[in-house]
């Protein structure tokens, strides 16, 4: 398998992009946007890196559109001059999806953050892409509804859609795939299309919504989303419990799924994460693998579920079973979980994190985690493991000394073997972080000829490769991919 | 809006298809398949019509492949000679999706009905496309698992995937979109691709699985499916109750959804359907609108849900609330529901049914049903209405005298106005029956430029338009649709 996590060699520019063409495009954009087009070093630098370890790659300029029509005009200008366009939400993606690795324009959608319509009676909301999930849920609080997808970061809804995000609540409420009903999208030629509808389901043709979700800005720019909302549960109960082995923890999860208990969240953290929490948050968790679980439902329902879950835990030898009855205790629990990344980084002071994720069938999860942990240790690395265990999805946070090429090389080997392991087990090289440039070299191995098909679809909708070039699809579809 | 339900004018053949080319293709297919290629009139006639009212359109030949490799070889032969290919499961589709309206080869997949693998611990099964949903569930019975999608007809799983089927249980378990994890697909050039994986979720590139679901055989031939299974519920409780008005019935459904009660099924039938049931099944239902409901869960859970639902029904003035406690009573209830189509046909002896479906946001459902019913009466037609009311999806079964062009014209007008109404309300022209040829003329109205995008995707994967020509997409994508 290729050495994927290295930054790929610079690609050829997507279109014959001369300095003169670039300047002409930027002049036209500047005339359209005024101060909302910037070439200031501080703005370029802010959009040059995301939360992940990738080297900085500043764009040529940053634009802050305010309307769909403006996005369309920007795209037409860029298309006329062959200038690449990369959409930007909050910059929290983990595989460099929002980085302008081939230069061009970063389209920062943070000024498009309005709620365009609330359809409370249909449990739907229509939003612009720049609103973040926390902002949206704050706005929804009084309605009794909420948007459940929770990738951890306070990402923009548009970015979550573009990367088909999932997270702690996916085991119950699904991912963006399940909770986006429709989109407004600006295509590579500036046309504006609407996908999906406000109906709960449809059999009216190709599922363009699903095609756009996870396309990472390579097929179009999302300018509006119709989201499915859920009722705030009447009752919530959370618990944390320790296990002697992660096998016992995983077996507990499998038994819980097979019993049909509707977990709203079920998260695994290994003993290293527990140690990092203890150091960072001054908790006193046993330094063992833990499960963090939550049930949503009626008072009677969650009580029944908690009791059934407690019986499984006891059977599997779980201990220190601690129900967080109060809202405060529950918030503290999930704040801790969401703080795992900084906690782990702080655990090895000064380190950078190479975070990678895979997803496997749950029957293979214990094996996948065990082999990954053994591999991390064999390479002499420090790498806490945690994950959305109900989905068979886990992350390794490989803590690396900054500017240590040897550690980086070892970490890439570990991440590469994780991806191979996922495929050998019938899984996927990324459950939620996406492809970007980091997982692109594994796409052929995962999809075979299907990757060429993705290239053919990209070529059909963006023949000049203007939208987020260098990401996700093969650089140039082979001629036979289109026939 | 166009007169969509008429059979469209014959399309130009998808490729320059001469009689000599057709004969050469059929000779080559005959050499490959022997007796499993037929040109016998009885076989052609069997594949010339589906359950719906469309005129008979026999193919040139029928092939019964037995392996994926054989499907690939058949497609390569057809591609070499420009012979159209239409996949066939059980022929239960309602918009002529499986009819060879432009001639060519019908690919009958009924000999590919094996279960290729059962992964009980992951609640997954891998099947060939020809297995029907009832066969599959019979095979699964001993495992404690089941496949929930239930469109009524005992359709093939491959056909259900190709039309993105849904049905009575979609409100709880989702449609094919939610329950197909991966596919094996033979493309228009004979290449075999695999989409998806056995992982619960993935962010690894374009969602080719979702693109194929609902593509009605126009993008590829599905030869294998990996399905998500669910645990057979510990307890099931069903009920039927009558309402004085359908508005009260719909309000009951909305209140139930908003309370978050997890209905496994919630079906609406109007007073005409109740009358038809009484005549056909010798029941004695009040001749009023009814809801049929089912809850799945633990003993305590369904008891709690039934009680909560009963309180809502009482508040909305529902009556004759009858819980089907026994398995027999429950089976009788759903058998009655699934028999609605023959019951309605028998209610007007000798009639044919023009069945059409739309799906709207639930807040608009009562209005959509009321306007549709008024329209049916204004046209002097008989047309019972029933539907998957939890999804906002309903059907009108327009009962027409055979060979009465005037009634057919009036029925088409009603169906056309239903489609317009759905779009005006933010819904879709078909919630589950699909496009085929019957809803194709509404695609432009529903999707706008998005329909041209569908055409561009079709052209990218099947540039010679060999796969199910004349269905779903625009006949020839306009040149700008590809740029």
PDB file of N, CA and C in Angstrom, chain B residues 197-259:
ATOM      1  N   UNK B 197     -19.550  -0.651   2.088  1.00  0.00           N
ATOM      2  CA  UNK B 197     -18.746  -1.632   2.806  1.00  0.00           C
ATOM      3  C   UNK B 197     -19.640  -2.248   3.871  1.00  0.00           C
ATOM      4  N   UNK B 198     -19.044  -3.080   4.725  1.00  0.00           N
ATOM      5  CA  UNK B 198     -19.806  -3.631   5.843  1.00  0.00           C
ATOM      6  C   UNK B 198     -19.674  -2.773   7.100  1.00  0.00           C
ATOM      7  N   UNK B 199     -18.999  -1.648   7.011  1.00  0.00           N
ATOM      8  CA  UNK B 199     -18.939  -0.726   8.154  1.00  0.00           C
ATOM      9  C   UNK B 199     -20.253   0.040   8.258  1.00  0.00           C
ATOM     10  N   UNK B 200     -20.631   0.410   9.482  1.00  0.00           N
ATOM     11  CA  UNK B 200     -21.916   1.069   9.706  1.00  0.00           C
ATOM     12  C   UNK B 200     -21.997   2.428   9.026  1.00  0.00           C
ATOM     13  N   UNK B 201     -20.854   3.043   8.769  1.00  0.00           N
ATOM     14  CA  UNK B 201     -20.839   4.356   8.127  1.00  0.00           C
ATOM     15  C   UNK B 201     -19.494   4.522   7.455  1.00  0.00           C
ATOM     16  N   UNK B 202     -19.379   5.485   6.585  1.00  0.00           N
ATOM     17  CA  UNK B 202     -18.119   5.750   5.905  1.00  0.00           C
ATOM     18  C   UNK B 202     -18.115   7.173   5.414  1.00  0.00           C
ATOM     19  N   UNK B 203     -16.922   7.786   5.398  1.00  0.00           N
ATOM     20  CA  UNK B 203     -16.767   9.111   4.796  1.00  0.00           C
ATOM     21  C   UNK B 203     -15.779   9.026   3.639  1.00  0.00           C
ATOM     22  N   UNK B 204     -15.640   7.826   3.066  1.00  0.00           N
ATOM     23  CA  UNK B 204     -14.606   7.588   2.063  1.00  0.00           C
ATOM     24  C   UNK B 204     -15.123   7.832   0.651  1.00  0.00           C
ATOM     25  N   UNK B 205     -15.439   9.064   0.342  1.00  0.00           N
ATOM     26  CA  UNK B 205     -15.751   9.405  -1.041  1.00  0.00           C
ATOM     27  C   UNK B 205     -17.225   9.456  -1.358  1.00  0.00           C
ATOM     28  N   UNK B 206     -17.514   9.623  -2.666  1.00  0.00           N
ATOM     29  CA  UNK B 206     -18.895   9.777  -3.113  1.00  0.00           C
ATOM     30  C   UNK B 206     -19.710   8.543  -2.733  1.00  0.00           C
ATOM     31  N   UNK B 207     -20.957   8.778  -2.411  1.00  0.00           N
ATOM     32  CA  UNK B 207     -21.854   7.714  -1.956  1.00  0.00           C
ATOM     33  C   UNK B 207     -22.453   7.004  -3.169  1.00  0.00           C
ATOM     34  N   UNK B 208     -21.666   6.128  -3.762  1.00  0.00           N
ATOM     35  CA  UNK B 208     -22.133   5.444  -4.972  1.00  0.00           C
ATOM     36  C   UNK B 208     -23.309   4.518  -4.674  1.00  0.00           C
ATOM     37  N   UNK B 209     -23.359   3.992  -3.451  1.00  0.00           N
ATOM     38  CA  UNK B 209     -24.516   3.162  -3.086  1.00  0.00           C
ATOM     39  C   UNK B 209     -25.797   3.975  -3.238  1.00  0.00           C
ATOM     40  N   UNK B 210     -25.806   5.152  -2.627  1.00  0.00           N
ATOM     41  CA  UNK B 210     -27.007   5.991  -2.689  1.00  0.00           C
ATOM     42  C   UNK B 210     -27.312   6.416  -4.116  1.00  0.00           C
ATOM     43  N   UNK B 211     -26.272   6.629  -4.923  1.00  0.00           N
ATOM     44  CA  UNK B 211     -26.508   7.022  -6.319  1.00  0.00           C
ATOM     45  C   UNK B 211     -27.215   5.904  -7.078  1.00  0.00           C
ATOM     46  N   UNK B 212     -26.832   4.655  -6.813  1.00  0.00           N
ATOM     47  CA  UNK B 212     -27.448   3.523  -7.514  1.00  0.00           C
ATOM     48  C   UNK B 212     -28.875   3.265  -7.019  1.00  0.00           C
ATOM     49  N   UNK B 213     -29.123   3.478  -5.721  1.00  0.00           N
ATOM     50  CA  UNK B 213     -30.470   3.253  -5.179  1.00  0.00           C
ATOM     51  C   UNK B 213     -31.426   4.261  -5.800  1.00  0.00           C
ATOM     52  N   UNK B 214     -32.475   3.767  -6.404  1.00  0.00           N
ATOM     53  CA  UNK B 214     -33.424   4.670  -7.048  1.00  0.00           C
ATOM     54  C   UNK B 214     -33.063   5.021  -8.473  1.00  0.00           C
ATOM     55  N   UNK B 215     -31.983   4.455  -9.015  1.00  0.00           N
ATOM     56  CA  UNK B 215     -31.597   4.801 -10.385  1.00  0.00           C
ATOM     57  C   UNK B 215     -32.338   3.934 -11.405  1.00  0.00           C
ATOM     58  N   UNK B 216     -33.156   2.996 -10.925  1.00  0.00           N
ATOM     59  CA  UNK B 216     -34.100   2.261 -11.782  1.00  0.00           C
ATOM     60  C   UNK B 216     -33.417   1.570 -12.960  1.00  0.00           C
ATOM     61  N   UNK B 217     -32.248   1.023 -12.711  1.00  0.00           N
ATOM     62  CA  UNK B 217     -31.570   0.261 -13.756  1.00  0.00           C
ATOM     63  C   UNK B 217     -30.964   1.093 -14.859  1.00  0.00           C
ATOM     64  N   UNK B 218     -30.905   2.415 -14.679  1.00  0.00           N
ATOM     65  CA  UNK B 218     -30.360   3.272 -15.734  1.00  0.00           C
ATOM     66  C   UNK B 218     -28.860   3.501 -15.607  1.00  0.00           C
ATOM     67  N   UNK B 219     -28.290   3.180 -14.433  1.00  0.00           N
ATOM     68  CA  UNK B 219     -26.847   3.412 -14.225  1.00  0.00           C
ATOM     69  C   UNK B 219     -26.059   2.118 -14.103  1.00  0.00           C
ATOM     70  N   UNK B 220     -26.728   1.021 -13.815  1.00  0.00           N
ATOM     71  CA  UNK B 220     -26.023  -0.240 -13.644  1.00  0.00           C
ATOM     72  C   UNK B 220     -27.015  -1.325 -13.263  1.00  0.00           C
ATOM     73  N   UNK B 221     -26.537  -2.585 -13.327  1.00  0.00           N
ATOM     74  CA  UNK B 221     -27.357  -3.729 -12.940  1.00  0.00           C
ATOM     75  C   UNK B 221     -26.867  -4.207 -11.583  1.00  0.00           C
ATOM     76  N   UNK B 222     -27.731  -4.192 -10.593  1.00  0.00           N
ATOM     77  CA  UNK B 222     -27.352  -4.611  -9.245  1.00  0.00           C
ATOM     78  C   UNK B 222     -27.295  -6.138  -9.204  1.00  0.00           C
ATOM     79  N   UNK B 223     -26.143  -6.678  -8.803  1.00  0.00           N
ATOM     80  CA  UNK B 223     -25.979  -8.138  -8.763  1.00  0.00           C
ATOM     81  C   UNK B 223     -25.774  -8.671  -7.348  1.00  0.00           C
ATOM     82  N   UNK B 224     -25.601  -7.802  -6.393  1.00  0.00           N
ATOM     83  CA  UNK B 224     -25.453  -8.238  -4.987  1.00  0.00           C
ATOM     84  C   UNK B 224     -25.762  -7.055  -4.102  1.00  0.00           C
ATOM     85  N   UNK B 225     -26.333  -7.343  -2.917  1.00  0.00           N
ATOM     86  CA  UNK B 225     -26.663  -6.283  -1.964  1.00  0.00           C
ATOM     87  C   UNK B 225     -26.252  -6.709  -0.565  1.00  0.00           C
ATOM     88  N   UNK B 226     -25.628  -5.817   0.172  1.00  0.00           N
ATOM     89  CA  UNK B 226     -25.380  -6.031   1.595  1.00  0.00           C
ATOM     90  C   UNK B 226     -26.422  -5.225   2.359  1.00  0.00           C
ATOM     91  N   UNK B 227     -27.228  -5.931   3.132  1.00  0.00           N
ATOM     92  CA  UNK B 227     -28.384  -5.316   3.795  1.00  0.00           C
ATOM     93  C   UNK B 227     -28.173  -5.222   5.299  1.00  0.00           C
ATOM     94  N   UNK B 228     -28.706  -4.177   5.860  1.00  0.00           N
ATOM     95  CA  UNK B 228     -28.751  -3.980   7.306  1.00  0.00           C
ATOM     96  C   UNK B 228     -29.986  -4.718   7.837  1.00  0.00           C
ATOM     97  N   UNK B 229     -29.807  -5.563   8.842  1.00  0.00           N
ATOM     98  CA  UNK B 229     -30.941  -6.260   9.452  1.00  0.00           C
ATOM     99  C   UNK B 229     -31.260  -5.645  10.811  1.00  0.00           C
ATOM    100  N   UNK B 230     -32.395  -6.018  11.334  1.00  0.00           N
ATOM    101  CA  UNK B 230     -32.832  -5.508  12.640  1.00  0.00           C
ATOM    102  C   UNK B 230     -33.266  -6.687  13.493  1.00  0.00           C
ATOM    103  N   UNK B 231     -33.180  -6.519  14.793  1.00  0.00           N
ATOM    104  CA  UNK B 231     -33.615  -7.588  15.682  1.00  0.00           C
ATOM    105  C   UNK B 231     -35.127  -7.714  15.678  1.00  0.00           C
ATOM    106  N   UNK B 232     -35.618  -8.943  15.602  1.00  0.00           N
ATOM    107  CA  UNK B 232     -37.065  -9.128  15.723  1.00  0.00           C
ATOM    108  C   UNK B 232     -37.479  -8.592  17.091  1.00  0.00           C
ATOM    109  N   UNK B 233     -38.499  -7.739  17.117  1.00  0.00           N
ATOM    110  CA  UNK B 233     -38.849  -7.118  18.397  1.00  0.00           C
ATOM    111  C   UNK B 233     -39.341  -8.151  19.416  1.00  0.00           C
ATOM    112  N   UNK B 234     -39.018  -7.869  20.666  1.00  0.00           N
ATOM    113  CA  UNK B 234     -39.484  -8.737  21.759  1.00  0.00           C
ATOM    114  C   UNK B 234     -41.007  -8.734  21.825  1.00  0.00           C
ATOM    115  N   UNK B 235     -41.590  -7.572  21.625  1.00  0.00           N
ATOM    116  CA  UNK B 235     -43.050  -7.456  21.725  1.00  0.00           C
ATOM    117  C   UNK B 235     -43.559  -6.570  20.594  1.00  0.00           C
ATOM    118  N   UNK B 236     -44.735  -6.926  20.101  1.00  0.00           N
ATOM    119  CA  UNK B 236     -45.394  -6.141  19.052  1.00  0.00           C
ATOM    120  C   UNK B 236     -46.836  -5.926  19.467  1.00  0.00           C
ATOM    121  N   UNK B 237     -47.318  -4.724  19.258  1.00  0.00           N
ATOM    122  CA  UNK B 237     -48.733  -4.490  19.492  1.00  0.00           C
ATOM    123  C   UNK B 237     -49.286  -3.647  18.348  1.00  0.00           C
ATOM    124  N   UNK B 238     -50.444  -4.033  17.864  1.00  0.00           N
ATOM    125  CA  UNK B 238     -51.067  -3.341  16.731  1.00  0.00           C
ATOM    126  C   UNK B 238     -52.457  -2.876  17.122  1.00  0.00           C
ATOM    127  N   UNK B 239     -52.923  -1.874  16.430  1.00  0.00           N
ATOM    128  CA  UNK B 239     -54.286  -1.414  16.684  1.00  0.00           C
ATOM    129  C   UNK B 239     -54.868  -0.823  15.435  1.00  0.00           C
ATOM    130  N   UNK B 240     -56.202  -0.812  15.395  1.00  0.00           N
ATOM    131  CA  UNK B 240     -56.904  -0.110  14.340  1.00  0.00           C
ATOM    132  C   UNK B 240     -57.939   0.781  15.016  1.00  0.00           C
ATOM    133  N   UNK B 241     -58.059   2.000  14.533  1.00  0.00           N
ATOM    134  CA  UNK B 241     -59.087   2.856  15.132  1.00  0.00           C
ATOM    135  C   UNK B 241     -59.683   3.784  14.090  1.00  0.00           C
ATOM    136  N   UNK B 242     -60.964   4.079  14.283  1.00  0.00           N
ATOM    137  CA  UNK B 242     -61.733   4.878  13.324  1.00  0.00           C
ATOM    138  C   UNK B 242     -61.803   6.327  13.781  1.00  0.00           C
ATOM    139  N   UNK B 243     -61.883   7.234  12.819  1.00  0.00           N
ATOM    140  CA  UNK B 243     -62.017   8.664  13.101  1.00  0.00           C
ATOM    141  C   UNK B 243     -63.177   9.220  12.287  1.00  0.00           C
ATOM    142  N   UNK B 244     -63.738  10.311  12.788  1.00  0.00           N
ATOM    143  CA  UNK B 244     -64.839  10.918  12.049  1.00  0.00           C
ATOM    144  C   UNK B 244     -64.353  11.660  10.815  1.00  0.00           C
ATOM    145  N   UNK B 245     -63.115  12.092  10.832  1.00  0.00           N
ATOM    146  CA  UNK B 245     -62.586  12.825   9.681  1.00  0.00           C
ATOM    147  C   UNK B 245     -61.134  12.428   9.487  1.00  0.00           C
ATOM    148  N   UNK B 246     -60.672  12.569   8.250  1.00  0.00           N
ATOM    149  CA  UNK B 246     -59.254  12.271   8.058  1.00  0.00           C
ATOM    150  C   UNK B 246     -58.370  13.340   8.677  1.00  0.00           C
ATOM    151  N   UNK B 247     -58.905  14.568   8.826  1.00  0.00           N
ATOM    152  CA  UNK B 247     -58.110  15.583   9.513  1.00  0.00           C
ATOM    153  C   UNK B 247     -57.767  15.134  10.936  1.00  0.00           C
ATOM    154  N   UNK B 248     -58.754  14.549  11.612  1.00  0.00           N
ATOM    155  CA  UNK B 248     -58.499  14.072  12.982  1.00  0.00           C
ATOM    156  C   UNK B 248     -57.479  12.948  12.976  1.00  0.00           C
ATOM    157  N   UNK B 249     -57.571  12.088  11.962  1.00  0.00           N
ATOM    158  CA  UNK B 249     -56.595  10.993  11.870  1.00  0.00           C
ATOM    159  C   UNK B 249     -55.191  11.544  11.656  1.00  0.00           C
ATOM    160  N   UNK B 250     -55.073  12.505  10.748  1.00  0.00           N
ATOM    161  CA  UNK B 250     -53.754  13.064  10.455  1.00  0.00           C
ATOM    162  C   UNK B 250     -53.218  13.832  11.665  1.00  0.00           C
ATOM    163  N   UNK B 251     -54.091  14.555  12.349  1.00  0.00           N
ATOM    164  CA  UNK B 251     -53.635  15.272  13.548  1.00  0.00           C
ATOM    165  C   UNK B 251     -53.143  14.297  14.623  1.00  0.00           C
ATOM    166  N   UNK B 252     -53.791  13.162  14.702  1.00  0.00           N
ATOM    167  CA  UNK B 252     -53.336  12.130  15.639  1.00  0.00           C
ATOM    168  C   UNK B 252     -51.919  11.679  15.299  1.00  0.00           C
ATOM    169  N   UNK B 253     -51.673  11.500  14.004  1.00  0.00           N
ATOM    170  CA  UNK B 253     -50.337  11.073  13.578  1.00  0.00           C
ATOM    171  C   UNK B 253     -49.305  12.148  13.909  1.00  0.00           C
ATOM    172  N   UNK B 254     -49.637  13.394  13.621  1.00  0.00           N
ATOM    173  CA  UNK B 254     -48.678  14.470  13.901  1.00  0.00           C
ATOM    174  C   UNK B 254     -48.365  14.561  15.385  1.00  0.00           C
ATOM    175  N   UNK B 255     -49.395  14.442  16.200  1.00  0.00           N
ATOM    176  CA  UNK B 255     -49.175  14.505  17.650  1.00  0.00           C
ATOM    177  C   UNK B 255     -48.306  13.336  18.112  1.00  0.00           C
ATOM    178  N   UNK B 256     -48.527  12.185  17.501  1.00  0.00           N
ATOM    179  CA  UNK B 256     -47.756  10.999  17.880  1.00  0.00           C
ATOM    180  C   UNK B 256     -46.285  11.170  17.524  1.00  0.00           C
ATOM    181  N   UNK B 257     -46.041  11.704  16.329  1.00  0.00           N
ATOM    182  CA  UNK B 257     -44.654  11.962  15.908  1.00  0.00           C
ATOM    183  C   UNK B 257     -44.020  12.980  16.836  1.00  0.00           C
ATOM    184  N   UNK B 258     -44.753  14.055  17.118  1.00  0.00           N
ATOM    185  CA  UNK B 258     -44.159  15.115  17.931  1.00  0.00           C
ATOM    186  C   UNK B 258     -43.878  14.665  19.355  1.00  0.00           C
ATOM    187  N   UNK B 259     -44.658  13.695  19.837  1.00  0.00           N
ATOM    188  CA  UNK B 259     -44.354  13.133  21.157  1.00  0.00           C
ATOM    189  C   UNK B 259     -43.160  12.196  21.111  1.00  0.00           C
TER     190      UNK B 259
END
